């Protein structure tokens, strides 16, 4: 099964580039920028990755990204992810970045964007890994801050495909961002949002009704609401599920209790993704493997998850069909 999973071409649709910051690279970049991390060693930093919930994780995540100062830092971070993802047979990635996490501390929007972009172009050229960039608004900041971030993005529409919503969920419902999402949609940005990770099923409804998102990031708590499930199935709204993240952030108690198989059984368009792999103990194939082993997923179910990843991607029908044909070929050969 491991070689079957490894051999399948796949798309990754829920990946925060700042969450791919491996401790070794973090220490190297901190040193080159003359920044002291509050840990003596890579081992001491890794030992701190024992999270009680999303907020607890986010504190370390924002601390980690604070060593990113120069354009080259963003390029190195992104390149490391692309090489790692290609090793997992990721052929297309839709990548989040958090501009406010950088502009808040004096790093310009363009420093982050240009740095990430250089690596994405190289990834397409040298690794054959296509990508799209989605900028997320931090939901624990005011909507006015998101509006300013959208203003900055307007000059870069050629490089930013969509907008998303992330950071601390509870107490920051999608409704808080209805106006900025309406403007982003009007400007032609695709829309997604984290919803139903720690927040209730109602936040998933709001993301659909008020933000008009094309996908739900996570969406676990949608399972609390039968009417909502029926709607997500009927409208084929994809869920970008992140199993190891759910375990490490205690959204789910143990791997065997993960709802991924239930989602598939109910007919939801579930996909498997790594979220913040440097913090949660595994890249995308590790997420597939963990779920296969815990839930006893069959080859057909694994292939369905890979197929869903391309169906749910922001690609044209022609591009999806080309990926799906290669996937079918791999399924038959493995
Ligand atoms: N930012 C990075 N990872 C996140 C997650 N899993 N949920 C919300 N915000 C995030
Ligand atoms: Zn996420």
Coordinates of C-alpha atoms and ligand atoms in Angstrom, one line a residue:
X1 CA 0.0 0.0 0.0
X2 CA 2.8 2.4 0.8
X3 CA 4.3 2.0 -2.7
X4 CA 0.8 2.3 -4.2
X5 CA 0.3 5.6 -2.3
X6 CA 3.8 6.8 -3.2
X7 CA 3.3 5.9 -6.9
X8 CA 0.1 7.9 -7.4
X9 CA 0.3 11.3 -8.9
X10 CA -1.7 13.7 -6.7
X11 CA -2.5 17.4 -6.1
X12 CA -2.0 19.1 -2.8
X13 CA -4.6 21.8 -2.1
X14 CA -4.2 22.7 1.5
X15 CA -0.6 23.7 2.3
X16 CA 0.6 26.8 4.2
X17 CA 4.0 27.6 2.8
X18 CA 5.0 29.0 6.2
X19 CA 4.1 25.7 7.7
X20 CA 6.7 23.9 5.7
X21 CA 9.5 25.6 7.6
X22 CA 11.7 22.7 8.7
X23 CA 13.6 23.4 11.9
X24 CA 17.0 22.9 10.2
X25 CA 16.2 25.5 7.5
X26 CA 14.7 27.8 10.2
X27 CA 18.0 27.7 12.1
X28 CA 20.1 28.3 9.0
X29 CA 18.0 31.3 7.9
X30 CA 17.9 32.7 11.4
X31 CA 21.7 32.5 11.5
X32 CA 22.1 34.2 8.1
X33 CA 19.8 37.0 9.3
X34 CA 21.5 37.4 12.7
X35 CA 18.4 36.4 14.6
X36 CA 18.4 34.4 17.8
X37 CA 15.7 31.8 18.1
X38 CA 14.6 31.1 21.7
X39 CA 15.8 27.4 21.4
X40 CA 19.3 26.0 21.7
X41 CA 19.0 23.4 19.1
X42 CA 16.9 21.9 16.4
X43 CA 16.0 19.1 18.9
X44 CA 14.8 21.6 21.5
X45 CA 12.6 23.4 18.9
X46 CA 11.1 20.1 17.8
X47 CA 10.4 19.1 21.4
X48 CA 8.2 22.3 21.6
X49 CA 5.9 20.9 18.8
X50 CA 3.5 19.4 21.2
X51 CA 0.3 21.4 20.7
X52 CA -2.8 21.5 22.8
X53 CA -5.0 23.2 20.2
X54 CA -4.9 25.5 17.1
X55 CA -4.0 28.7 19.1
X56 CA -1.1 26.9 20.8
X57 CA 0.3 25.8 17.4
X58 CA -0.3 29.3 15.8
X59 CA 2.0 30.9 18.5
X60 CA 4.9 28.7 17.3
X61 CA 4.0 29.1 13.7
X62 CA 4.1 32.9 13.8
X63 CA 7.3 32.8 15.8
X64 CA 8.9 30.5 13.2
X65 CA 8.0 32.6 10.2
X66 CA 9.4 35.7 11.9
X67 CA 12.9 34.7 10.8
X68 CA 11.9 35.2 7.1
X69 CA 13.2 38.6 6.2
X70 CA 14.7 38.6 2.7
X71 CA 13.2 37.6 -0.6
X72 CA 15.7 34.7 -0.8
X73 CA 14.4 33.3 2.5
X74 CA 11.0 32.9 1.0
X75 CA 12.5 31.4 -2.1
X76 CA 14.5 28.8 -0.1
X77 CA 11.5 27.9 2.0
X78 CA 9.3 27.4 -1.0
X79 CA 11.9 25.5 -3.0
X80 CA 12.4 23.1 -0.1
X81 CA 8.7 22.3 -0.1
X82 CA 8.5 21.8 -3.8
X83 CA 11.3 19.3 -3.9
X84 CA 9.8 17.5 -1.0
X85 CA 6.4 17.5 -2.5
X86 CA 7.7 16.2 -5.9
X87 CA 9.3 13.3 -4.0
X88 CA 5.7 12.4 -2.9
X89 CA 4.6 12.6 -6.5
X90 CA 2.7 15.9 -6.1
X91 CA 2.1 17.2 -9.6
X92 CA 0.1 20.3 -8.8
X93 CA 0.0 22.3 -5.6
X94 CA -2.3 25.2 -4.5
X95 CA -0.3 27.0 -1.9
X96 CA -1.4 29.4 0.9
X97 CA 0.7 32.2 2.2
X98 CA -0.1 34.7 5.0
X99 CA 0.9 38.1 3.8
X100 CA -0.2 39.8 7.1
X101 CA 2.1 37.5 9.0
X102 CA 4.9 39.3 7.2
X103 CA 3.7 42.8 6.6
X104 CA 2.8 43.1 10.3
X105 CA 6.5 42.7 11.2
X106 CA 7.8 45.1 8.5
X107 CA 8.5 42.7 5.7
X108 CA 6.9 43.9 2.5
X109 CA 4.1 42.1 0.7
X110 CA 6.3 42.0 -2.4
X111 CA 9.3 40.6 -0.6
X112 CA 7.2 37.6 0.4
X113 CA 5.4 37.3 -2.9
X114 CA 8.4 37.7 -5.2
X115 CA 10.5 35.2 -3.1
X116 CA 7.8 32.6 -3.2
X117 CA 7.1 33.2 -6.9
X118 CA 10.7 32.6 -8.0
X119 CA 10.6 29.1 -6.5
X120 CA 7.2 28.4 -8.0
X121 CA 8.4 29.3 -11.5
X122 CA 11.4 27.1 -11.0
X123 CA 9.3 24.3 -9.7
X124 CA 7.2 24.4 -12.8
X125 CA 10.2 24.4 -15.1
X126 CA 12.5 22.0 -13.3
X127 CA 10.2 19.7 -11.4
X128 CA 7.1 19.7 -13.7
X129 CA 5.1 20.7 -10.6
X130 CA 2.5 23.3 -11.4
X131 CA 1.1 25.6 -8.7
X132 CA -1.3 28.3 -7.8
X133 CA -0.9 30.8 -5.0
X134 CA -3.7 31.7 -2.6
X135 CA -3.3 34.5 -0.1
X136 CA -5.0 34.0 3.2
X137 CA -6.5 36.7 5.4
X138 CA -5.8 36.3 9.1
X139 CA -9.2 36.0 10.7
X140 CA -8.1 37.1 14.1
X141 CA -7.3 40.5 12.7
X142 CA -9.9 43.1 11.8
X143 CA -11.6 43.0 8.4
X144 CA -10.1 46.5 7.7
X145 CA -6.6 44.8 7.8
X146 CA -7.8 42.2 5.2
X147 CA -9.1 45.1 3.0
X148 CA -5.6 46.7 3.0
X149 CA -4.1 43.4 2.2
X150 CA -6.5 42.9 -0.7
X151 CA -5.6 46.4 -1.9
X152 CA -1.9 45.4 -2.1
X153 CA -2.8 42.2 -4.0
X154 CA -4.6 44.0 -6.8
X155 CA -1.3 44.8 -8.5
X156 CA -0.4 41.1 -8.5
X157 CA -3.5 39.4 -9.8
X158 CA -1.4 37.6 -12.4
X159 CA 0.4 35.7 -9.6
X160 CA -2.3 35.4 -6.9
X161 CA -5.1 33.1 -8.0
X162 CA -7.3 33.2 -4.9
X163 CA -8.0 34.4 -1.4
X164 CA -8.5 32.2 1.7
X165 CA -9.2 32.7 5.4
X166 CA -7.0 31.1 8.2
X167 CA -5.6 31.5 11.7
X168 CA -7.6 31.2 15.0
X169 CA -11.1 30.2 14.0
X170 CA -13.4 30.2 17.1
X171 CA -14.9 33.7 17.6
X172 CA -13.9 34.8 14.1
X173 CA -16.8 33.6 11.9
X174 CA -16.7 33.9 8.1
X175 CA -19.4 36.6 8.4
X176 CA -16.7 39.0 9.7
X177 CA -15.1 38.9 6.2
X178 CA -18.2 39.1 4.0
X179 CA -17.4 42.5 2.5
X180 CA -13.7 41.8 1.7
X181 CA -14.5 38.5 0.1
X182 CA -17.2 40.1 -2.0
X183 CA -14.7 42.6 -3.2
X184 CA -12.1 39.9 -3.9
X185 CA -14.6 37.9 -5.8
X186 CA -15.5 40.9 -7.9
X187 CA -11.8 41.4 -8.7
X188 CA -11.7 37.8 -10.0
X189 CA -10.0 36.0 -7.1
X190 CA -11.1 32.4 -6.4
X191 CA -12.4 32.0 -2.8
X192 CA -11.7 29.3 -0.2
X193 CA -11.9 29.4 3.6
X194 CA -10.9 27.4 6.6
X195 CA -14.1 26.4 8.3
X196 CA -15.2 23.6 10.7
X197 CA -11.7 22.9 11.9
X198 CA -12.3 23.9 15.5
X199 CA -15.4 26.1 14.7
X200 CA -18.9 24.8 14.3
X201 CA -20.8 23.6 11.3
X202 CA -22.5 27.0 11.1
X203 CA -19.1 28.5 10.1
X204 CA -19.1 26.1 7.1
X205 CA -22.6 27.3 6.2
X206 CA -21.4 30.9 6.5
X207 CA -18.4 30.3 4.3
X208 CA -20.7 28.9 1.6
X209 CA -23.5 31.4 1.9
X210 CA -21.6 34.6 2.7
X211 CA -18.1 34.1 1.3
X212 CA -19.3 31.9 -1.6
X213 CA -16.2 29.7 -1.4
X214 CA -15.5 27.0 -3.9
X215 CA -13.9 24.7 -1.4
X216 CA -13.9 24.3 2.4
X217 CA -10.5 23.9 4.1
X218 CA -10.9 21.2 6.7
X219 CA -14.7 21.0 7.1
X220 CA -14.6 18.2 9.8
X221 CA -17.4 19.8 11.8
X222 CA -19.7 19.8 8.8
X223 CA -20.4 16.2 9.8
X224 CA -22.4 17.5 12.8
X225 CA -25.1 18.7 10.4
X226 CA -26.9 16.3 8.1
X227 CA -28.5 19.0 6.0
X228 CA -25.1 20.6 5.4
X229 CA -23.6 17.2 4.4
X230 CA -26.4 16.7 1.9
X231 CA -25.7 20.2 0.4
X232 CA -21.9 19.6 0.2
X233 CA -22.5 16.3 -1.5
X234 CA -25.1 17.7 -3.9
X235 CA -23.0 20.7 -4.9
X236 CA -19.8 18.6 -4.9
X237 CA -18.0 21.2 -2.7
X238 CA -14.6 19.7 -2.0
X239 CA -13.2 19.5 1.6
X240 CA -9.4 19.8 1.9
X241 CA -8.9 17.5 4.8
X242 CA -5.6 17.4 6.8
X243 CA -5.5 14.2 8.9
X244 CA -2.1 14.6 10.7
X245 CA -2.9 18.2 11.4
X246 CA -6.2 17.1 13.0
X247 CA -4.4 14.7 15.2
X248 CA -1.6 17.1 16.3
X249 CA -4.1 19.9 17.0
X250 CA -6.4 17.5 18.8
X251 CA -9.4 18.2 16.5
X252 CA -9.6 14.3 16.4
X253 CA -8.6 12.1 19.3
X254 CA -6.9 9.3 17.5
X255 CA -6.2 8.2 13.9
X256 CA -8.9 5.4 14.1
X257 CA -11.5 8.1 15.0
X258 CA -10.7 10.2 12.0
X259 CA -13.8 11.0 9.9
X260 CA -12.1 10.7 6.5
X261 CA -13.7 7.3 5.6
X262 CA -17.1 8.5 6.8
X263 CA -16.7 11.5 4.5
X264 CA -16.0 9.2 1.5
X265 CA -18.9 6.9 2.5
X266 CA -21.3 9.8 2.6
X267 CA -20.2 10.9 -0.9
X268 CA -18.3 14.0 0.1
X269 CA -15.5 15.2 -2.2
X270 CA -12.7 14.7 0.4
X271 CA -9.1 15.3 -0.4
X272 CA -5.9 14.6 1.7
X273 CA -3.4 17.3 2.4
X274 CA -0.6 18.1 4.8
X275 CA -1.5 21.7 6.1
X276 CA 1.7 22.5 8.0
X277 CA 3.9 19.4 7.4
X278 CA 7.0 20.7 9.2
X279 CA 5.0 21.1 12.4
X280 CA 2.6 18.1 12.1
X281 CA 5.0 15.2 11.5
X282 CA 4.5 14.4 7.8
X283 CA 4.1 15.4 4.2
X284 CA 1.2 14.4 2.0
X285 CA 2.0 10.8 1.5
X286 CA 2.4 10.4 5.3
X287 CA -1.1 11.7 5.6
X288 CA -2.4 9.1 3.1
X289 CA -0.5 6.3 4.8
X290 CA -1.7 7.2 8.3
X291 CA -5.3 7.1 7.2
X292 CA -4.9 4.0 5.1
X293 CA -3.4 2.1 8.1
X294 CA -5.8 3.5 10.7
X295 CA -9.0 3.2 8.7
X296 CA -8.1 0.3 6.5
X297 CA -8.7 2.3 3.3
X298 CA -8.8 0.2 0.1
X299 CA -6.9 0.8 -3.1
X300 CA -10.1 2.1 -4.6
X301 CA -10.6 4.6 -1.7
X302 CA -7.0 5.8 -2.0
X303 CA -7.3 6.2 -5.7
X304 CA -10.6 8.1 -5.2
X305 CA -8.8 10.5 -2.8
X306 CA -6.1 11.2 -5.4
X307 CA -8.7 11.6 -8.1
X308 CA -10.6 14.1 -5.9
X309 CA -7.4 16.1 -5.5
X310 CA -7.4 16.9 -9.2
X311 CA -11.1 17.3 -9.5
X312 CA -11.1 19.8 -6.6
X313 CA -8.1 21.8 -8.0
X314 CA -8.4 25.2 -9.7
X315 CA -7.5 23.7 -13.0
X316 CA -9.3 23.7 -16.4
X317 CA -11.3 20.7 -17.4
X318 CA -8.6 19.9 -20.0
X319 CA -5.8 20.1 -17.4
X320 CA -7.8 17.9 -14.9
X321 CA -8.5 15.3 -17.6
X322 CA -4.8 15.1 -18.4
X323 CA -3.9 14.6 -14.7
X324 CA -6.7 12.0 -14.3
X325 CA -5.6 10.0 -17.3
X326 CA -2.0 9.8 -15.9
X327 CA -3.5 8.8 -12.5
X328 CA -5.6 6.1 -14.1
X329 CA -2.5 4.8 -15.8
X330 CA -0.6 4.7 -12.5
X331 CA -3.5 2.9 -10.8
X332 CA -3.5 0.3 -13.5
X333 CA 0.3 -0.2 -13.4
X334 CA 0.8 -0.3 -9.6
Ligands
LIG1 N1 -2.6 28.6 9.6 C1 -1.7 27.6 9.4 N2 -2.2 26.4 9.6 C2 -3.5 26.6 10.0 C3 -4.6 25.8 10.3 N3 -4.5 24.5 10.4 N4 -5.8 26.4 10.7 C4 -5.9 27.7 10.7 N5 -4.9 28.5 10.4 C5 -3.7 28.0 10.0
LIG2 ZN1 -4.7 25.1 7.1

